[in-house]
Amino acid sequence: MRTVRVELGERSYDISIERGILKEVGPMTAALGLKGRAALVTNPTVGALYGDVVVKSLEAAGFKTVVITVPDGEEYKSLEEAGKVFDALIEGRFERSSPIVALGGGVIGDMAGFVAATYLRGVPFVQVPTTLLSQVDSSVGGKTAVNHPKGKNLIGAFYQPRAVFIDPEVLKTLDERELRAGLAEVIKYGVIRDNEFFEFLEKNADKLLEPGEEIIKAIEKSCAIKAEVVGRDEREEGLRAILNFGHTFGHAIEALSGYGTFRHGEAVAIGMAMAAGLSAKLGGCLECGPRITALLKKLGMPFAPPAIGAEAFIGAMRLDKKVSSGRIRFILASEMGKVFLKEVGEDVLREYLSAGAGR
Ligand SMILES: NC(=O)c1ccc[n+]([C@@H]2O[C@H](COP(=O)([O-])OP(=O)(O)OC[C@H]3O[C@@H](n4cnc5c(N)ncnc54)[C@H](O)[C@@H]3O)[C@@H](O)[C@H]2O)c1
């Protein structure tokens, strides 16, 4: 069993990574001192594949378990669907000591976490992430949310889980496109924090799409980097912003291409290549752009910016959360494994984007 600790004082918790850990979710949840009833929140896709194993494990450990199923899709990460989960909890007379267990990708984790943060002012929450993205990113760090018609993740809370249980075996049933999208965040951790990890990914690129030891190591390292960053800056008042490397361009690409054209991770992949290009232009890392692009290429991931005009790009980035007085905030690379925050004027961006942004 590989364990990564998220250090947050009395709210610290372990991320446990192990093949077959789904069967241990019950006893490991009980070992946290939780008992009574459990609500398993999942969707029909993941529930059909893994719901039974987790329910059996919870029941065998003494939890009377109710399964709450939310339809599959980002559009259901809404207040309306969260309302239905609250209804089920109230109807089932779930109490303050009853854990909510999220079994699914980031959509389920974010929404179940939001419900756990607010139901009875907070009930114990356990994450069982089943996509690569949720295993390396969304299940760790305590950001929970639902979307609003006006924007993603506008309603939410910082609320840490009591434990995260990661079973790499579940990646076998995950669509390869989803797997690649998750790899974008894995690569990001190397760029922002760890040159050696980036080298490991370069060396093992051909093995990362298989559920072997390399991807398990990549999951562990990614969780460790995220845990370290979150442990120092839980509420994104400073350091945590480095996790947004590639995301300012990425969010604009997602918005301008129409949500659904690119998976979030694909937009982030392109955004990282663009951020690395901008870094080089502004005196930062010269080798980062070519190395990131080569790795993305090896993994069959997109890296070239789509044909979007500079003005549209800048307009979309202005709407993002990272703007102050006409300058847009970017995380840029100074060398592989090290990043810095820089506010970039729109004139500089216009020039970079008009010149093709490294296309
Ligand atoms: N909280 C955070 O810090 C944070 C960070 C990044 C992203 N997010 C959020 O995460 C969400 C995206 O998460 P995602 O990429 O995991 O998408 P997702 O939850 O929509 O899952 C993608 C698809 O894979 C299916 N699936 C999940 N596990 C599977 C498995 N093992 N086998 C087969 N199919 C499986 C799902 O049913 C779904 O259809 C977004 O809402 C985003 O805002 C949150």
Coordinates of C-alpha atoms and ligand atoms in Angstrom, one line a residue:
M1 CA 0.0 0.0 0.0
R2 CA 1.3 3.5 -0.9
T3 CA 0.2 6.3 1.4
V4 CA 0.5 10.0 0.9
R5 CA -0.4 12.2 3.9
V6 CA -2.1 15.6 3.5
E7 CA -0.9 17.6 6.5
L8 CA -3.6 20.0 7.6
G9 CA -3.4 19.9 11.4
E10 CA -6.4 18.1 12.9
R11 CA -7.9 17.8 9.4
S12 CA -5.0 15.8 8.1
Y13 CA -5.8 12.7 6.1
D14 CA -4.2 9.9 4.1
I15 CA -4.5 9.1 0.5
S16 CA -4.1 5.3 0.2
I17 CA -3.2 3.8 -3.2
E18 CA -3.5 0.1 -3.8
R19 CA -4.7 -2.3 -6.5
G20 CA -8.0 -3.8 -5.3
I21 CA -8.5 -1.2 -2.5
L22 CA -12.2 -0.9 -3.5
K23 CA -12.7 -4.1 -1.5
E24 CA -11.2 -2.5 1.6
V25 CA -13.2 0.8 1.5
G26 CA -15.6 -0.6 4.3
P27 CA -12.9 -1.6 6.9
M28 CA -10.7 1.4 6.1
T29 CA -13.7 3.7 6.6
A30 CA -14.5 2.0 9.8
A31 CA -10.9 2.4 10.9
L32 CA -11.4 6.2 10.7
G33 CA -13.8 5.8 13.7
L34 CA -16.9 6.1 11.6
K35 CA -19.9 3.8 11.9
G36 CA -23.6 3.6 11.5
R37 CA -25.0 4.4 8.1
A38 CA -23.2 5.3 4.9
A39 CA -24.4 7.1 1.7
L40 CA -22.6 6.0 -1.4
V41 CA -22.9 8.7 -4.1
T42 CA -22.2 7.5 -7.6
N43 CA -23.4 7.6 -11.2
P44 CA -25.0 4.8 -13.3
T45 CA -21.8 4.2 -15.3
V46 CA -19.4 3.8 -12.3
G47 CA -22.1 2.4 -10.1
A48 CA -22.7 -0.5 -12.5
L49 CA -19.0 -1.3 -12.7
Y50 CA -17.9 -0.9 -9.0
G51 CA -21.0 -0.1 -6.9
D52 CA -21.5 -3.6 -5.7
V53 CA -17.9 -4.2 -4.6
V54 CA -17.9 -1.0 -2.5
V55 CA -21.4 -1.6 -1.0
K56 CA -20.5 -5.1 0.0
S57 CA -17.3 -3.9 1.6
L58 CA -19.2 -1.2 3.5
E59 CA -21.9 -3.5 4.6
A60 CA -19.4 -6.2 5.8
A61 CA -17.8 -3.5 7.9
G62 CA -21.1 -2.8 9.6
F63 CA -22.3 0.3 7.6
K64 CA -26.0 0.2 6.6
T65 CA -25.5 1.6 3.1
V66 CA -27.8 3.6 0.8
V67 CA -26.8 4.1 -2.8
I68 CA -27.6 7.6 -4.2
T69 CA -27.2 7.7 -8.0
V70 CA -26.7 11.0 -9.9
P71 CA -27.0 11.0 -13.7
D72 CA -23.6 10.8 -15.5
G73 CA -22.4 14.1 -16.9
E74 CA -21.0 17.6 -16.0
E75 CA -24.4 19.1 -16.6
Y76 CA -25.6 17.2 -13.5
K77 CA -23.0 18.8 -11.2
S78 CA -25.8 21.3 -10.3
L79 CA -27.6 22.6 -7.3
E80 CA -30.7 20.9 -8.6
E81 CA -29.1 17.5 -8.5
A82 CA -27.4 18.2 -5.2
G83 CA -30.9 19.0 -3.9
K84 CA -32.0 15.5 -4.8
V85 CA -29.0 14.1 -2.9
F86 CA -30.0 16.2 0.2
D87 CA -33.6 14.9 -0.2
A88 CA -32.3 11.3 -0.1
L89 CA -30.1 12.0 2.9
I90 CA -33.0 13.6 4.8
E91 CA -35.4 10.9 3.8
G92 CA -32.9 8.2 5.0
R93 CA -32.4 10.2 8.3
F94 CA -28.7 10.4 7.8
E95 CA -27.0 11.8 10.9
R96 CA -24.0 13.9 11.5
S97 CA -21.8 10.8 12.0
S98 CA -22.9 9.1 8.8
P99 CA -20.2 9.2 6.1
I100 CA -20.8 10.2 2.5
V101 CA -18.7 8.1 0.2
A102 CA -18.1 9.5 -3.3
L103 CA -17.5 6.8 -5.9
G104 CA -16.7 8.3 -9.4
G105 CA -14.8 10.9 -11.3
G106 CA -14.4 14.6 -10.5
V107 CA -18.1 15.4 -11.1
I108 CA -19.3 13.0 -8.4
G109 CA -16.4 13.9 -6.0
D110 CA -17.0 17.6 -6.3
M111 CA -20.8 17.3 -5.9
A112 CA -20.8 14.7 -3.1
G113 CA -18.1 16.8 -1.4
F114 CA -20.3 19.9 -1.6
V115 CA -23.2 18.0 -0.1
A116 CA -21.0 16.6 2.6
A117 CA -19.7 20.1 3.5
T118 CA -23.2 21.5 3.9
Y119 CA -25.6 18.7 5.0
L120 CA -26.1 19.2 8.7
R121 CA -23.2 21.7 8.5
G122 CA -20.8 19.0 7.5
V123 CA -20.6 15.2 7.7
P124 CA -17.6 12.9 7.2
F125 CA -16.6 12.6 3.6
V126 CA -14.6 9.8 1.9
Q127 CA -13.3 10.0 -1.7
V128 CA -13.0 6.9 -3.9
P129 CA -11.9 8.5 -7.2
T130 CA -12.3 6.4 -10.4
T131 CA -10.8 8.6 -13.2
L132 CA -7.2 9.4 -13.5
L133 CA -8.0 13.1 -13.2
S134 CA -9.9 12.6 -10.0
Q135 CA -7.2 10.3 -8.6
V136 CA -4.4 12.8 -9.2
D137 CA -6.2 16.1 -8.8
S138 CA -9.9 16.6 -7.8
S139 CA -10.1 14.2 -4.9
V140 CA -7.2 15.8 -3.1
G141 CA -7.2 19.2 -1.6
G142 CA -10.8 19.8 -0.5
K143 CA -12.2 21.9 -3.3
T144 CA -15.9 21.0 -3.6
A145 CA -18.5 22.6 -5.8
V146 CA -21.4 22.5 -8.1
N147 CA -21.8 24.6 -11.3
H148 CA -24.2 27.5 -11.8
P149 CA -25.7 28.3 -15.3
K150 CA -23.4 31.3 -15.3
G151 CA -20.2 29.5 -14.7
K152 CA -18.4 26.4 -13.5
N153 CA -17.8 25.7 -9.7
L154 CA -19.4 29.0 -8.6
I155 CA -21.1 27.4 -5.6
G156 CA -18.9 25.4 -3.3
A157 CA -16.8 25.1 -0.2
F158 CA -13.3 24.1 0.9
Y159 CA -14.0 20.8 2.7
Q160 CA -11.4 18.1 3.2
P161 CA -12.2 14.4 3.0
R162 CA -11.4 12.1 5.9
A163 CA -9.6 9.7 3.5
V164 CA -9.0 9.1 -0.2
F165 CA -8.9 5.5 -1.5
I166 CA -7.4 5.1 -4.9
D167 CA -7.7 1.8 -6.8
P168 CA -5.5 2.0 -10.0
E169 CA -7.3 -1.2 -11.3
V170 CA -10.4 0.9 -12.1
L171 CA -8.5 2.7 -14.8
K172 CA -8.8 -0.4 -16.9
T173 CA -12.4 0.4 -17.8
L174 CA -11.8 4.1 -18.3
D175 CA -12.0 5.5 -21.8
E176 CA -8.5 6.2 -23.2
R177 CA -9.4 9.8 -24.0
E178 CA -10.2 10.3 -20.3
L179 CA -7.0 8.7 -19.3
R180 CA -5.0 11.0 -21.5
A181 CA -6.9 14.0 -20.2
G182 CA -5.9 13.0 -16.7
L183 CA -2.2 12.7 -17.8
A184 CA -2.2 16.5 -18.5
E185 CA -2.5 17.2 -14.8
V186 CA 0.2 14.6 -14.1
I187 CA 2.6 16.3 -16.5
K188 CA 1.7 19.6 -14.9
Y189 CA 3.0 18.4 -11.5
G190 CA 6.4 17.7 -13.0
V191 CA 6.6 21.1 -14.6
I192 CA 5.6 23.1 -11.5
R193 CA 7.5 21.2 -8.9
D194 CA 9.8 18.4 -9.9
N195 CA 12.2 18.1 -12.8
E196 CA 13.0 14.5 -11.9
F197 CA 9.4 13.5 -12.1
F198 CA 9.1 15.1 -15.5
E199 CA 12.1 13.1 -16.6
F200 CA 10.5 10.0 -15.3
L201 CA 7.4 10.7 -17.4
E202 CA 9.5 11.4 -20.5
K203 CA 11.3 8.1 -20.0
N204 CA 8.2 6.1 -19.4
A205 CA 5.7 7.8 -21.7
D206 CA 4.9 4.6 -23.6
K207 CA 3.9 2.9 -20.4
L208 CA 1.6 5.6 -18.9
L209 CA -1.5 4.5 -20.8
E210 CA -1.3 1.0 -19.2
P211 CA -2.4 0.2 -15.7
G212 CA 1.2 -0.9 -14.7
E213 CA 3.6 0.2 -12.0
E214 CA 4.6 3.4 -13.9
I215 CA 1.1 4.9 -13.7
I216 CA 0.8 3.9 -10.0
K217 CA 4.1 5.7 -9.3
A218 CA 2.8 8.7 -11.3
I219 CA -0.4 8.8 -9.3
E220 CA 1.5 8.6 -6.0
K221 CA 4.0 11.4 -7.0
S222 CA 1.1 13.6 -8.3
C223 CA -0.8 13.2 -5.1
A224 CA 2.3 13.9 -3.1
I225 CA 3.0 17.2 -4.9
K226 CA -0.6 18.3 -4.7
A227 CA -0.7 17.3 -1.0
E228 CA 2.5 19.4 -0.3
V229 CA 1.1 22.4 -2.1
V230 CA -2.3 22.2 -0.4
G231 CA -0.7 21.6 3.0
R232 CA 1.1 24.9 2.7
D233 CA -1.8 26.9 1.2
E234 CA -5.2 25.3 1.6
R235 CA -7.3 28.2 0.4
E236 CA -5.3 29.4 -2.6
E237 CA -4.0 32.6 -1.0
G238 CA -0.6 32.1 -2.6
L239 CA 1.3 29.0 -3.5
R240 CA -1.7 26.9 -4.5
A241 CA -2.1 29.1 -7.5
I242 CA 0.8 27.3 -9.2
L243 CA -1.6 24.3 -9.7
N244 CA -3.2 26.5 -12.3
F245 CA -0.2 26.2 -14.7
G246 CA -1.7 26.0 -18.2
H247 CA -5.2 26.6 -16.9
T248 CA -5.6 30.3 -17.9
F249 CA -5.1 29.5 -21.5
G250 CA -6.8 26.2 -21.0
H251 CA -10.0 27.7 -19.6
A252 CA -10.2 30.2 -22.5
I253 CA -9.8 27.3 -25.0
E254 CA -12.6 25.4 -23.3
A255 CA -14.9 28.4 -23.3
L256 CA -14.1 29.5 -26.9
S257 CA -14.3 26.1 -28.5
G258 CA -17.6 25.4 -26.9
Y259 CA -17.7 23.3 -23.8
G260 CA -17.4 19.6 -24.8
T261 CA -15.1 20.1 -27.8
F262 CA -12.0 19.5 -25.7
R263 CA -11.9 17.6 -22.4
H264 CA -10.7 19.8 -19.7
G265 CA -7.3 18.0 -19.6
E266 CA -6.9 18.4 -23.4
A267 CA -7.4 22.1 -23.1
V268 CA -4.9 22.2 -20.2
A269 CA -2.4 20.2 -22.3
I270 CA -2.6 22.9 -25.0
G271 CA -2.6 25.6 -22.3
M272 CA 0.6 24.2 -20.8
A273 CA 2.4 24.3 -24.2
M274 CA 1.2 27.9 -24.6
A275 CA 2.2 29.0 -21.1
A276 CA 5.6 27.4 -21.7
G277 CA 5.9 29.4 -24.9
L278 CA 5.0 32.6 -23.1
S279 CA 7.6 31.8 -20.4
A280 CA 10.3 31.6 -23.0
K281 CA 9.2 34.9 -24.6
L282 CA 9.3 36.6 -21.2
G283 CA 12.8 35.4 -20.2
G284 CA 11.8 32.2 -18.5
C285 CA 12.5 28.6 -19.3
L286 CA 13.6 28.0 -22.9
E287 CA 13.6 24.2 -22.9
C288 CA 10.2 23.7 -21.2
G289 CA 8.1 24.4 -24.3
P290 CA 9.8 21.9 -26.5
R291 CA 10.0 19.3 -23.8
I292 CA 6.3 19.6 -22.8
T293 CA 5.3 19.5 -26.5
A294 CA 7.4 16.4 -27.2
L295 CA 5.9 14.6 -24.2
L296 CA 2.3 15.5 -25.1
K297 CA 3.0 14.3 -28.7
K298 CA 4.4 11.0 -27.4
L299 CA 1.3 10.5 -25.4
G300 CA -1.0 11.3 -28.3
M301 CA -2.3 14.5 -26.7
P302 CA -3.1 17.8 -28.3
F303 CA -0.6 20.6 -27.9
A304 CA -1.2 23.1 -30.8
P305 CA -3.4 26.1 -30.0
P306 CA -6.6 26.1 -32.0
A307 CA -7.2 28.9 -34.5
I308 CA -8.7 31.4 -32.2
G309 CA -8.1 35.2 -32.7
A310 CA -6.0 37.1 -30.2
E311 CA -8.8 39.4 -29.2
A312 CA -11.3 36.5 -28.5
F313 CA -8.6 34.8 -26.5
I314 CA -7.8 37.9 -24.4
G315 CA -11.5 38.6 -23.9
A316 CA -12.1 35.1 -22.6
M317 CA -9.1 35.3 -20.2
R318 CA -10.3 38.7 -18.9
L319 CA -13.5 36.9 -17.7
D320 CA -11.4 34.3 -15.9
K321 CA -10.8 34.8 -12.2
K322 CA -7.1 35.7 -12.5
V323 CA -7.2 39.3 -13.7
S324 CA -6.2 42.4 -11.9
S325 CA -6.3 45.9 -13.4
G326 CA -5.9 45.0 -17.0
R327 CA -3.1 42.5 -16.5
I328 CA -3.7 38.8 -16.6
R329 CA -2.1 36.6 -14.0
F330 CA -0.1 33.6 -15.4
I331 CA 2.0 30.8 -13.8
L332 CA 5.1 30.7 -15.9
A333 CA 8.1 28.3 -15.8
S334 CA 11.6 29.6 -14.9
E335 CA 13.1 26.1 -15.4
M336 CA 11.7 22.6 -15.5
G337 CA 10.2 22.0 -12.0
K338 CA 10.1 25.7 -11.0
V339 CA 7.4 28.2 -11.7
F340 CA 6.6 31.8 -10.8
L341 CA 3.6 34.1 -10.9
K342 CA 3.6 36.9 -13.4
E343 CA 1.0 39.5 -14.4
V344 CA 1.2 40.0 -18.1
G345 CA -0.1 43.1 -19.9
E346 CA -2.6 42.6 -22.7
D347 CA -0.3 44.2 -25.3
V348 CA 2.4 41.5 -24.6
L349 CA -0.3 38.8 -24.8
R350 CA -1.7 40.2 -28.1
E351 CA 1.7 40.1 -29.7
Y352 CA 2.3 36.5 -28.5
L353 CA -1.1 35.3 -29.6
S354 CA -1.0 37.1 -32.9
A355 CA 2.4 35.5 -33.7
G356 CA 0.7 32.1 -33.3
A357 CA 1.5 31.4 -29.6
G358 CA 4.1 28.9 -30.7
R359 CA 1.8 27.2 -33.2
Ligands
LIG1 N1 -12.1 19.8 -6.9 C1 -11.0 20.0 -7.6 O1 -9.9 20.4 -7.1 C2 -11.1 19.7 -9.1 C3 -9.9 19.7 -9.9 C4 -10.0 19.4 -11.2 C5 -11.2 19.1 -11.8 N2 -12.4 19.2 -11.0 C6 -13.7 18.8 -11.6 O2 -13.7 17.5 -12.0 C7 -14.7 17.3 -13.0 C8 -14.1 16.4 -14.1 O3 -13.8 15.2 -13.6 P1 -13.5 13.9 -14.5 O4 -12.6 14.3 -15.6 O5 -13.1 12.8 -13.6 O6 -14.9 13.7 -15.2 P2 -16.2 12.8 -14.9 O7 -16.4 12.7 -13.4 O8 -17.3 13.4 -15.7 O9 -15.8 11.4 -15.4 C9 -15.6 11.2 -16.8 C10 -16.4 10.0 -17.4 O10 -15.8 8.8 -17.0 C11 -16.7 7.9 -16.4 N3 -16.0 7.1 -15.4 C12 -15.5 7.4 -14.2 N4 -14.7 6.5 -13.8 C13 -14.7 5.4 -14.6 C14 -14.1 4.2 -14.7 N5 -13.3 3.7 -13.8 N6 -14.4 3.4 -15.7 C15 -15.2 3.8 -16.7 N7 -15.8 5.0 -16.8 C16 -15.6 5.8 -15.7 C17 -17.7 8.8 -15.8 O11 -19.0 8.2 -15.6 C18 -17.8 9.9 -16.8 O12 -18.7 9.5 -17.9 C19 -15.1 18.7 -13.4 O13 -16.4 19.0 -12.9 C20 -14.0 19.6 -12.8 O14 -14.6 20.9 -12.5 C21 -12.3 19.5 -9.7

